[in-house]
Short mmCIF file of C-alpha atoms in Angstrom, two decimals:
data_model
loop_
_atom_site.label_atom_id
_atom_site.label_comp_id
_atom_site.label_asym_id
_atom_site.label_seq_id
_atom_site.Cartn_x
_atom_site.Cartn_y
_atom_site.Cartn_z
CA MET A 1 -22.18 28.72 -18.13
CA ARG A 2 -20.58 25.50 -19.33
CA PRO A 3 -20.53 22.69 -16.76
CA LEU A 4 -17.32 21.32 -15.21
CA ILE A 5 -17.20 17.56 -15.25
CA LEU A 6 -14.11 15.63 -14.17
CA GLU A 7 -14.55 11.86 -14.10
CA ALA A 8 -13.35 10.02 -11.02
CA THR A 9 -10.11 8.06 -11.18
CA GLU A 10 -8.54 5.74 -8.64
CA ASP A 11 -7.14 8.73 -6.75
CA THR A 12 -9.16 11.75 -7.86
CA PRO A 13 -12.83 12.48 -7.18
CA LEU A 14 -15.79 12.93 -9.46
CA ILE A 15 -16.40 16.64 -9.92
CA TYR A 16 -19.78 17.45 -11.42
CA PHE A 17 -20.66 21.15 -11.44
CA HIS A 18 -23.69 21.71 -13.65
CA PRO A 19 -25.49 25.05 -13.13
CA GLU A 20 -28.26 24.21 -15.62
CA GLU A 21 -29.13 20.98 -13.82
CA GLY A 22 -28.54 22.68 -10.50
CA LYS A 23 -26.11 19.95 -9.47
CA PHE A 24 -22.78 20.58 -7.77
CA LEU A 25 -21.16 17.36 -6.60
CA ILE A 26 -17.75 16.26 -5.35
CA GLU A 27 -17.71 12.51 -4.75
CA LYS A 28 -15.49 9.48 -4.03
CA SER A 29 -11.83 9.71 -3.06
CA SER A 30 -9.24 12.41 -3.43
CA LEU A 31 -5.68 11.23 -2.89
CA PRO A 32 -3.44 12.93 -5.46
CA GLU A 33 0.02 13.94 -4.28
CA ASN A 34 -0.14 17.08 -6.33
CA ALA A 35 -3.53 18.33 -5.18
CA VAL A 36 -2.84 22.00 -5.96
CA GLU A 37 -2.50 21.19 -9.64
CA TYR A 38 -5.60 19.02 -9.64
CA TYR A 39 -7.87 21.57 -7.92
CA ALA A 40 -6.66 24.68 -9.77
CA PRO A 41 -9.22 24.34 -12.61
CA VAL A 42 -11.97 23.58 -10.07
CA ILE A 43 -11.25 26.79 -8.17
CA ASN A 44 -11.02 28.76 -11.40
CA TRP A 45 -14.39 27.43 -12.51
CA LEU A 46 -15.95 28.51 -9.20
CA LYS A 47 -14.44 31.99 -9.61
CA GLU A 48 -16.21 32.26 -12.94
CA TYR A 49 -19.45 30.89 -11.48
CA HIS A 50 -19.24 33.61 -8.83
CA SER A 51 -19.94 36.23 -11.52
CA THR A 52 -23.01 34.42 -12.97
CA PRO A 53 -24.44 32.32 -10.13
CA ASN A 54 -27.80 30.59 -9.84
CA ALA A 55 -30.18 32.04 -7.24
CA ILE A 56 -29.79 28.86 -5.19
CA THR A 57 -26.65 26.69 -5.14
CA THR A 58 -26.39 23.42 -3.22
CA PHE A 59 -23.02 21.73 -3.07
CA ASP A 60 -22.90 18.04 -2.19
CA PHE A 61 -19.60 16.78 -0.81
CA SER A 62 -19.57 13.02 -0.45
CA LEU A 63 -15.98 11.99 0.05
CA GLU A 64 -14.72 8.58 1.10
CA TYR A 65 -11.01 9.24 1.48
CA LEU A 66 -9.02 12.43 1.51
CA ASN A 67 -5.30 12.88 1.83
CA THR A 68 -4.14 16.01 3.64
CA ALA A 69 -2.94 17.62 0.41
CA SER A 70 -6.54 17.36 -0.80
CA SER A 71 -8.01 18.56 2.52
CA LYS A 72 -6.18 21.81 2.05
CA GLN A 73 -7.46 22.17 -1.51
CA ILE A 74 -11.01 21.17 -0.57
CA PHE A 75 -10.83 23.94 1.97
CA GLU A 76 -9.76 26.34 -0.82
CA VAL A 77 -12.84 25.17 -2.73
CA ILE A 78 -14.99 25.84 0.35
CA MET A 79 -13.49 29.32 0.74
CA MET A 80 -14.49 30.03 -2.84
CA ILE A 81 -17.98 28.65 -2.18
CA ASN A 82 -18.09 30.93 0.84
CA LYS A 83 -17.58 33.87 -1.50
CA ILE A 84 -20.34 32.56 -3.75
CA SER A 85 -22.63 32.47 -0.71
CA GLU A 86 -22.55 36.29 -0.79
CA VAL A 87 -24.24 36.29 -4.20
CA SER A 88 -26.27 33.05 -4.15
CA ASP A 89 -28.28 31.15 -1.55
CA VAL A 90 -25.65 28.50 -0.82
CA THR A 91 -25.89 25.28 1.18
CA ILE A 92 -22.99 22.87 1.59
CA ARG A 93 -24.27 19.36 2.26
CA TRP A 94 -21.46 17.35 3.85
CA HIS A 95 -22.21 13.64 3.45
CA TYR A 96 -20.18 11.18 5.52
CA ASP A 97 -20.10 7.48 6.20
CA ALA A 98 -21.70 6.73 9.58
CA ILE A 99 -18.55 4.99 10.78
CA ASP A 100 -16.21 7.75 9.61
CA GLU A 101 -15.89 10.11 12.55
CA ASP A 102 -12.81 11.73 10.99
CA MET A 103 -14.66 12.73 7.82
CA MET A 104 -17.49 14.16 9.89
CA GLY A 105 -14.99 16.00 12.10
CA LEU A 106 -13.25 17.50 9.09
CA GLY A 107 -16.56 18.86 7.75
CA LYS A 108 -17.37 20.34 11.16
CA ARG A 109 -14.00 22.04 11.28
CA PHE A 110 -14.49 23.48 7.80
CA SER A 111 -17.96 24.72 8.77
CA HIS A 112 -16.53 26.66 11.74
CA LEU A 113 -14.05 28.48 9.53
CA VAL A 114 -16.55 29.92 7.03
CA ASN A 115 -19.96 31.60 7.06
CA ALA A 116 -21.59 29.43 4.41
CA LYS A 117 -24.44 27.23 5.61
CA PHE A 118 -23.52 23.58 6.25
CA GLU A 119 -25.78 20.54 6.55
CA PHE A 120 -24.42 17.23 7.77
CA ILE A 121 -25.83 14.04 6.30
CA GLU A 122 -24.84 10.63 7.56
CA TYR A 123 -25.06 7.61 5.26
CA GLU A 124 -24.66 3.88 5.78
CA ASN A 125 -22.04 2.33 3.56
CA ASN A 126 -22.51 -1.33 2.67
CA ASP A 127 -19.72 -1.12 0.20
CA ASP A 128 -17.48 -3.49 2.16
CA PHE A 129 -14.35 -2.11 0.57
CA GLU A 130 -15.03 -3.67 -2.80
CA ILE A 131 -13.54 -1.72 -5.65
CA MET B 1 21.52 -4.59 16.82
CA GLY B 2 19.59 -2.29 19.14
CA ASP B 3 22.51 -0.05 20.01
CA ILE B 4 23.08 1.21 16.48
CA PHE B 5 19.84 3.17 16.55
CA ASP B 6 19.63 6.62 17.86
CA PHE B 7 16.36 6.57 19.75
CA MET B 8 15.18 10.09 20.16
CA GLU B 9 11.81 9.35 21.57
CA ASN B 10 11.41 8.13 25.11
CA GLU B 11 8.05 6.57 24.69
CA PHE B 12 8.68 3.42 22.78
CA ASP B 13 8.16 -0.18 23.63
CA LYS B 14 9.74 -3.44 22.62
CA ILE B 15 7.43 -4.00 19.67
CA ASN B 16 8.39 -0.73 18.08
CA ILE B 17 12.10 -1.36 18.31
CA ASN B 18 11.72 -4.82 16.84
CA LEU B 19 9.84 -3.42 13.91
CA VAL B 20 12.24 -0.57 13.27
CA GLU B 21 15.24 -2.87 13.45
CA LEU B 22 13.49 -5.19 11.06
CA ALA B 23 12.67 -2.28 8.74
CA TYR B 24 16.32 -1.24 8.63
CA LYS B 25 17.56 -4.77 8.15
CA LEU B 26 15.14 -5.49 5.32
CA PHE B 27 15.59 -2.08 3.75
CA THR B 28 19.35 -2.33 3.48
CA ARG B 29 19.45 -5.89 2.18
CA VAL B 30 17.70 -4.84 -1.02
CA LYS B 31 20.13 -3.12 -3.36
CA ASP B 32 19.89 -0.54 -6.14
CA SER B 33 16.83 -0.95 -8.31
CA ASP B 34 15.84 -4.24 -6.69
CA PHE B 35 12.65 -4.70 -4.75
CA GLU B 36 10.90 -7.05 -2.40
CA TYR B 37 7.16 -7.21 -1.74
CA ILE B 38 5.64 -9.67 0.62
CA TYR B 39 2.03 -10.11 1.51
CA ARG B 40 0.57 -12.37 4.19
CA GLY B 41 -3.08 -12.91 4.80
CA GLY B 42 -6.22 -13.96 3.02
CA PHE B 43 -6.31 -14.23 -0.75
CA SER B 44 -9.56 -13.08 -2.27
CA GLN B 45 -9.83 -12.51 -5.99
CA ASN B 46 -9.68 -8.80 -5.38
CA ILE B 47 -6.46 -9.02 -3.38
CA SER B 48 -4.88 -11.27 -6.00
CA LYS B 49 -5.79 -8.75 -8.66
CA LYS B 50 -4.13 -5.93 -6.72
CA LEU B 51 -1.04 -8.02 -5.96
CA ILE B 52 -0.71 -8.76 -9.65
CA SER B 53 -1.02 -5.10 -10.58
CA LEU B 54 1.52 -4.21 -7.88
CA ALA B 55 3.97 -6.72 -9.29
CA GLU B 56 3.19 -5.75 -12.87
CA THR B 57 3.96 -2.09 -12.31
CA ASN B 58 7.37 -2.96 -10.96
CA VAL B 59 8.19 -5.74 -13.34
CA LYS B 60 7.27 -3.44 -16.22
CA LYS B 61 9.99 -1.05 -15.18
CA SER B 62 12.67 -3.66 -14.57
CA ALA B 63 12.01 -6.29 -17.19
CA GLY B 64 12.36 -4.99 -20.69
CA ARG B 65 11.17 -7.79 -22.89
CA THR B 66 7.54 -8.75 -23.27
CA ALA B 67 8.39 -12.46 -23.24
CA LEU B 68 9.98 -12.06 -19.84
CA LYS B 69 7.08 -10.05 -18.46
CA ASN B 70 4.65 -12.67 -19.69
CA LYS B 71 6.65 -15.40 -17.97
CA ILE B 72 6.62 -13.55 -14.69
CA TYR B 73 2.94 -12.79 -15.04
CA PHE B 74 2.11 -16.42 -15.76
CA VAL B 75 4.05 -17.74 -12.77
CA MET B 76 2.43 -15.14 -10.52
CA VAL B 77 -1.12 -15.89 -11.58
CA GLU B 78 -0.53 -19.62 -11.35
CA GLY B 79 1.00 -19.25 -7.88
CA LEU B 80 -1.82 -17.09 -6.60
CA GLN B 81 -4.36 -19.56 -7.92
CA ASN B 82 -2.58 -22.39 -6.13
CA ILE B 83 -2.93 -20.48 -2.88
CA THR B 84 -6.64 -19.89 -3.37
CA LYS B 85 -7.13 -23.53 -4.31
CA HIS B 86 -5.71 -24.62 -0.97
CA GLU B 87 -7.41 -21.93 1.10
CA ASP B 88 -9.78 -24.57 2.52
CA ASP B 89 -6.84 -26.65 3.76
CA LYS B 90 -6.08 -24.22 6.51
CA ASN B 91 -7.14 -25.41 9.90
CA ASP B 92 -6.07 -22.79 12.39
CA GLU B 93 -4.93 -19.19 12.69
CA LYS B 94 -1.57 -20.08 11.16
CA GLY B 95 -3.48 -20.54 7.97
CA SER B 96 -2.75 -17.30 6.25
CA GLY B 97 -1.06 -17.66 2.93
CA MET B 98 1.82 -15.61 1.65
CA PHE B 99 3.01 -14.21 -1.63
CA ALA B 100 6.39 -12.67 -2.35
CA ILE B 101 7.98 -11.19 -5.41
CA GLN B 102 11.63 -10.23 -5.24
CA LYS B 103 14.05 -8.85 -7.74
CA GLN B 104 17.74 -9.43 -7.10
CA LYS B 105 20.05 -8.13 -9.80
CA ASP B 106 18.79 -9.74 -13.00
CA LYS B 107 16.72 -12.46 -11.35
CA PHE B 108 13.10 -12.48 -10.26
CA TYR B 109 11.86 -14.77 -7.52
CA ILE B 110 8.24 -15.53 -6.94
CA THR B 111 7.38 -17.39 -3.77
CA THR B 112 4.01 -18.54 -2.61
CA GLY B 113 3.23 -20.14 0.69
CA ASN B 114 0.13 -21.81 2.01
CA VAL B 115 -1.11 -24.37 4.47
CA ILE B 116 -1.55 -27.80 3.00
CA THR B 117 -2.94 -30.97 4.57
CA LYS B 118 -0.52 -33.86 5.06
CA GLU B 119 -2.66 -35.84 2.62
CA ASN B 120 -2.18 -33.28 -0.11
CA GLU B 121 1.50 -33.00 0.73
CA LYS B 122 1.85 -36.73 0.10
CA THR B 123 0.46 -36.43 -3.42
CA LEU B 124 2.14 -33.13 -4.26
CA LYS B 125 5.71 -33.97 -3.27
CA PRO B 126 6.23 -36.84 -5.75
CA LYS B 127 4.80 -34.66 -8.54
CA LEU B 128 7.28 -31.90 -7.81
CA ASP B 129 10.13 -34.40 -7.66
CA GLN B 130 9.00 -36.02 -10.88
CA ILE B 131 8.96 -32.67 -12.68
CA ASN B 132 12.34 -31.74 -11.25
CA ILE B 133 14.18 -34.72 -12.72
CA LEU B 134 12.90 -34.05 -16.22
CA GLU B 135 14.86 -32.21 -18.90
CA ARG B 136 13.25 -29.55 -21.00
CA ASP B 137 12.15 -31.81 -23.88
CA GLN B 138 10.82 -34.37 -21.41
CA LEU B 139 8.77 -31.63 -19.76
CA ASN B 140 7.28 -30.70 -23.12
CA LYS B 141 6.40 -34.35 -23.67
CA LEU B 142 4.79 -34.63 -20.24
CA LYS B 143 2.80 -31.47 -20.90
CA LYS B 144 1.38 -32.99 -24.08
CA GLU B 145 0.57 -36.24 -22.31
CA VAL B 146 -1.29 -34.44 -19.57
CA LEU B 147 -3.16 -32.30 -22.08
CA VAL B 148 -4.20 -35.32 -24.15
CA GLY B 149 -4.73 -37.72 -21.26
CA GLY B 150 -6.64 -35.13 -19.29
CA GLU B 151 -5.42 -36.51 -16.00
CA LEU B 152 -6.52 -33.42 -14.24
CA SER B 153 -8.31 -33.65 -10.94
CA ASP B 154 -9.91 -30.60 -9.37
CA LYS B 155 -6.77 -29.99 -7.33
CA GLY B 156 -4.44 -29.95 -10.27
CA GLY B 157 -3.95 -33.66 -11.00
CA ALA B 158 -0.66 -34.29 -12.74
CA GLY B 159 -0.07 -30.60 -12.25
CA LEU B 160 -0.26 -28.88 -15.60
CA GLY B 161 0.33 -25.64 -13.71
CA LEU B 162 3.48 -27.01 -12.12
CA ILE B 163 4.76 -28.33 -15.45
CA GLU B 164 4.17 -24.93 -17.04
CA MET B 165 5.90 -23.13 -14.20
CA ALA B 166 8.90 -25.40 -14.56
CA ARG B 167 8.94 -24.78 -18.32
CA LYS B 168 8.64 -21.01 -18.01
CA SER B 169 11.27 -20.83 -15.31
CA GLY B 170 13.74 -23.20 -16.94
CA LYS B 171 14.99 -23.88 -13.43
CA LYS B 172 14.26 -26.54 -10.85
CA LEU B 173 11.18 -25.91 -8.78
CA VAL B 174 12.29 -25.12 -5.27
CA TYR B 175 9.96 -26.10 -2.48
CA ASP B 176 9.77 -26.84 1.19
CA PHE B 177 7.20 -28.37 3.52
CA THR B 178 7.40 -27.09 7.09
CA ASP B 179 5.48 -29.04 9.73
CA LEU B 180 2.72 -27.07 11.42
CA ASN B 181 1.08 -29.93 13.27
CA GLU B 182 0.21 -33.61 12.70
CA LYS B 183 -2.39 -32.71 10.12
CA ALA B 184 -0.88 -29.87 8.13
CA SER B 185 2.30 -28.38 6.73
CA PHE B 186 3.21 -25.00 5.34
CA PHE B 187 4.14 -25.35 1.71
CA TYR B 188 6.69 -22.92 0.27
CA PHE B 189 7.09 -22.82 -3.45
CA ARG B 190 9.67 -20.65 -5.17
CA THR B 191 10.15 -20.03 -8.86
CA GLU B 192 13.20 -18.29 -10.22
CA ILE B 193 13.01 -16.40 -13.47
CA GLN B 194 16.12 -15.23 -15.20
CA GLY B 195 15.84 -11.62 -16.30
CA GLU B 196 17.25 -9.84 -19.35
CA ARG B 197 20.93 -10.56 -19.23
CA SER B 198 21.05 -14.25 -19.96
CA LEU B 199 17.69 -14.64 -21.61
CA TYR B 200 19.23 -16.37 -24.59
CA GLN B 201 21.53 -18.65 -22.71
CA GLU B 202 20.66 -22.29 -22.58
CA SER B 203 19.19 -22.56 -19.12
CA ALA B 204 20.94 -25.58 -17.73
CA PRO B 205 18.80 -27.17 -15.05
CA SER B 206 20.68 -26.11 -11.96
CA ILE B 207 20.24 -27.75 -8.61
CA GLY B 208 17.55 -26.00 -6.57
CA LYS B 209 19.24 -23.52 -4.29
CA ALA B 210 18.30 -24.48 -0.79
CA GLU B 211 19.63 -21.21 0.60
CA SER B 212 17.26 -19.07 -1.41
CA ILE B 213 14.18 -20.76 -0.06
CA GLU B 214 15.69 -20.73 3.42
CA ASP B 215 16.07 -16.99 3.08
CA VAL B 216 12.46 -16.37 2.14
CA LYS B 217 11.29 -18.86 4.80
CA GLU B 218 13.21 -16.97 7.45
CA LEU B 219 11.77 -13.70 6.22
CA HIS B 220 8.25 -15.09 6.28
CA GLN B 221 8.76 -16.39 9.80
CA ARG B 222 9.86 -12.91 10.92
CA LEU B 223 6.77 -11.43 9.33
CA ASP B 224 4.69 -14.09 11.08
CA GLU B 225 6.25 -13.25 14.44
CA GLU B 226 5.53 -9.56 14.03
CA ASN B 227 2.20 -10.27 12.34
CA ILE B 228 3.09 -8.09 9.37
CA LEU B 229 0.36 -8.09 6.74
CA ILE B 230 2.24 -6.36 3.99
CA ASN B 231 5.89 -5.50 3.56
CA PHE B 232 6.74 -3.24 0.67
CA ASN B 233 10.38 -2.55 0.04
CA GLY B 234 11.06 -0.58 -3.09
CA LYS B 235 10.08 2.51 -4.97
CA PHE B 236 7.07 4.51 -3.83
CA ASN B 237 5.45 6.11 -6.82
CA ARG B 238 1.78 6.76 -7.57
CA GLU B 239 1.12 3.35 -9.17
CA ASN B 240 2.79 1.42 -6.36
CA ILE B 241 1.04 3.40 -3.66
CA LEU B 242 -2.37 2.83 -5.24
CA SER B 243 -1.72 -0.90 -5.56
CA ILE B 244 -0.59 -1.22 -1.93
CA LEU B 245 -3.66 0.70 -0.81
CA GLY B 246 -5.79 -1.60 -2.93
CA VAL B 247 -4.32 -4.69 -1.29
CA ILE B 248 -4.99 -3.27 2.16
CA LYS B 249 -8.54 -2.31 1.19
CA GLY B 250 -9.15 -5.87 0.11
CA GLN B 251 -7.66 -7.22 3.30
CA MET B 252 -9.53 -5.25 5.92
CA SER B 253 -13.24 -5.24 6.55
CA VAL B 254 -14.64 -1.74 6.58
CA SER B 255 -14.73 -0.10 10.00
CA SER B 256 -13.81 3.18 11.60
CA THR B 257 -10.44 1.61 12.46
CA SER B 258 -9.73 0.50 8.90
CA LYS B 259 -10.61 3.98 7.64
CA LYS B 260 -8.06 5.48 10.02
CA VAL B 261 -5.41 2.93 9.09
CA TYR B 262 -6.03 3.57 5.41
CA ASN B 263 -5.84 7.34 5.79
CA ILE B 264 -2.66 7.20 7.85
CA MET B 265 -1.16 4.82 5.32
CA VAL B 266 -1.86 7.28 2.52
CA GLU B 267 0.01 10.01 4.40
CA MET B 268 2.95 7.77 5.28
CA LEU B 269 3.31 6.33 1.78
CA GLN B 270 3.09 9.74 0.12
CA ASN B 271 5.55 11.05 2.66
CA ILE B 272 8.08 8.45 1.54
CA SER B 273 7.36 9.31 -2.08
CA LYS B 274 7.93 13.01 -1.39
CA HIS B 275 11.29 12.37 0.26
CA THR B 276 12.64 9.85 -2.18
CA ASN B 277 11.40 10.35 -5.71
CA ASN B 278 13.85 13.05 -6.71
CA HIS B 279 16.86 10.82 -6.05
CA GLU B 280 18.67 8.77 -8.66
CA GLU B 281 18.29 4.98 -8.96
CA THR B 282 19.83 3.96 -5.64
CA ILE B 283 18.70 2.96 -2.21
CA LYS B 284 17.99 6.66 -1.71
CA ASN B 285 15.00 6.64 -4.00
CA ARG B 286 13.35 3.76 -2.22
CA GLY B 287 11.59 3.17 1.03
CA ILE B 288 10.09 0.47 3.17
CA PHE B 289 6.64 0.24 4.63
CA PHE B 290 4.88 -2.38 6.65
CA LEU B 291 1.57 -2.75 8.30
CA SER B 292 1.35 -5.07 11.28
CA LYS B 293 -1.22 -6.00 13.87
CA LYS B 294 -0.25 -6.63 17.47
CA GLY B 295 -2.78 -7.12 20.24
CA ASP B 296 -5.39 -4.41 20.01
CA ARG B 297 -3.37 -2.22 17.62
CA PHE B 298 -2.41 -1.75 14.04
CA ILE B 299 1.16 -0.54 13.74
CA LEU B 300 2.34 1.32 10.67
CA THR B 301 6.09 1.55 10.14
CA SER B 302 7.85 3.42 7.36
CA GLY B 303 11.52 3.96 6.64
CA ASN B 304 13.59 5.80 4.05
CA TYR B 305 16.73 7.84 3.61
CA ILE B 306 16.54 11.58 4.14
CA ASN B 307 19.07 14.36 3.74
CA ALA B 308 21.12 14.73 6.90
CA GLU B 309 20.46 18.47 6.92
CA ASP B 310 16.72 17.81 7.28
CA ILE B 311 17.07 15.77 10.47
CA GLU B 312 16.91 18.64 12.93
CA ILE B 313 13.95 20.28 11.19
CA LEU B 314 12.01 17.05 11.05
CA LYS B 315 12.83 16.21 14.67
CA GLY B 316 11.65 19.62 15.77
CA LYS B 317 8.45 19.29 13.78
CA ILE B 318 7.54 15.89 15.17
CA ASN B 319 8.49 16.81 18.74
CA ASP B 320 6.30 19.91 18.54
CA ILE B 321 3.38 17.94 17.18
CA ASN B 322 3.82 15.21 19.80
CA ALA B 323 3.77 17.80 22.58
CA MET B 324 0.49 19.38 21.41
CA SER B 325 -2.83 18.87 23.17
CA ASP B 326 -5.87 17.94 21.11
CA SER B 327 -7.10 21.51 20.88
CA GLU B 328 -3.63 22.74 19.91
CA LEU B 329 -3.51 20.13 17.16
CA TYR B 330 -6.84 21.27 15.76
CA ASP B 331 -5.78 24.92 15.98
CA GLN B 332 -2.60 24.13 14.12
CA TYR B 333 -4.56 22.19 11.51
CA ASN B 334 -6.81 25.21 10.98
CA ASN B 335 -3.85 27.58 10.80
CA ILE B 336 -2.37 25.55 7.98
CA LEU B 337 -5.72 25.47 6.15
CA LEU B 338 -6.00 29.24 6.44
CA ASP B 339 -2.38 29.92 5.50
CA ILE B 340 -2.53 30.61 1.77
CA THR B 341 1.23 30.96 1.58
CA ALA B 342 1.80 27.40 2.84
CA SER B 343 3.38 25.46 0.01
CA ASP B 344 1.79 22.22 -1.06
CA LYS B 345 4.59 20.00 0.13
CA LYS B 346 5.94 21.13 3.44
CA THR B 347 2.91 22.18 5.42
CA GLY B 348 3.28 19.50 8.08
CA LEU B 349 -0.44 18.85 7.72
CA GLY B 350 0.27 15.18 7.08
CA LEU B 351 2.02 14.68 10.42
CA ILE B 352 -0.70 16.56 12.30
CA ASP B 353 -3.33 14.45 10.61
CA ILE B 354 -1.51 11.22 11.52
CA ARG B 355 -1.29 12.41 15.13
CA ILE B 356 -5.01 13.31 15.25
CA LYS B 357 -6.27 10.18 13.51
CA SER B 358 -4.06 7.77 15.44
CA ASN B 359 -4.76 9.57 18.71
CA ASN B 360 -1.20 8.72 19.59
CA LYS B 361 2.31 10.10 19.49
CA ILE B 362 4.39 9.61 16.37
CA VAL B 363 7.45 7.55 17.18
CA TYR B 364 10.52 8.11 15.09
CA TYR B 365 14.14 7.02 14.74
CA PHE B 366 17.14 8.34 12.89
CA LYS B 367 20.29 6.49 12.03
CA GLU B 368 23.07 8.42 10.41
CA ILE B 369 24.45 6.74 7.33
CA ASP B 370 27.07 9.27 6.27
CA ASN B 371 27.53 13.03 6.22
CA ASN B 372 24.76 13.47 3.71
CA PHE B 373 22.15 10.87 4.54
CA ALA B 374 20.30 9.31 7.42
CA PHE B 375 17.81 6.47 7.70
CA PHE B 376 14.57 7.81 9.08
CA ALA B 377 11.87 5.53 10.43
CA MET B 378 8.45 6.63 11.57
CA GLN B 379 5.77 4.70 13.35
CA ALA B 380 2.12 5.31 14.09
CA SER B 381 -0.33 3.01 15.78
CA VAL B 382 -4.10 2.83 15.79
CA LYS B 383 -6.10 1.20 18.54
CA ILE B 384 -8.69 -1.18 17.16
CA LYS B 385 -12.19 -0.09 18.08
CA GLU B 386 -14.66 -2.76 19.12
#
């Protein structure tokens, strides 16, 4: 299956779904006002992947900032991943900045709403807000 | 002015009212497609870059001709560099600089402000006065002399930057030194740039308008009093929102508090955008936002016009959210996530998120403007974590 790669912009994340490499990443910030439109192709890609999945699929979410419009769509993505977990051995690794209790909390809430396996990974950010 | 507001929330304090009154006052003094952006604080290279892109986005839309845009750009960059040059002059907490860009009808005003030592004031003032008495051709001559003579010290010497600003503006340089203490003053410097309409008119050197600098001085002093870091009064579209967020990112050191402030800002700014962007070019398609810091809190205030028919719905929504316990808030958040029929725009997730992240009630105010519209102000505050 062809990979889905969407480069990050100032307000949309990097999406890197590559079954051959076994990499499934969502990184950086997601702040678009029209999140439904942005995530539609991502969800469609996952639907397709559901019919030809790898034996093992590990999703890495490593998000810095999320607006609520994106939270809802990220949850749609997770619901789709939850479906994939019925046909593939799925792990969702939720990476969060050590100081970002809200991002950790959001991941925990997501994990309670689905059956897919979640792992929580804390990282130290020395970024100091430089862009 | 307090009595004109319809306060529908019991839990407010003096600070909040001051800020909302200020928001309304500032919001309504800017007309039609005009705008006003003011920033106070530190000026790193990063922040300057974001301020320039913020101004650029808006100037692009208002100023048609490239020559005009270039003028504005030049004056802005020069002004921002002047502030950074004098950053080391500041000697106490009153040291934060300020930058303002305003559009009023067909004129643009760029004002910078920074602390300056009395010593530097003594050398700067005669230079400004010298430039101000010169006619256009004399300015050109002086520019050449300075370029050839190379009388430039590290702090600007004969002031090639100042000469260029005077040339680009075609108007007198307007300035003011306000005493801070025996060692330092606050230096305000305002450049006026004539927009489209009379671009080809011979710009007669008019006498510097004292009232215009008084106006921006007064505004800056209000922002100082309320400790407002950024005041954005204009259109809230994607480009503007990203630039404002960039300025704030550059301003705050990274912490759990700054993450919360940033996230709440995103929701508030996009909320204004959602309510205003479908209106025609009037005050109705604009909003106001400021971020201030008082005591142990960041206070975020937004204001914009909304349809009068939406008041009751919005009031009900916020009241409901304010009355919820933590677990009810989380339940409601989950319900919205799980509700596949919830439309993208009116889920109320934003308000719930603001309430959760701020760990505080959302304070709001409505003021009816006419049968169709009302001014709606919203305020959230975040306690600064040690």
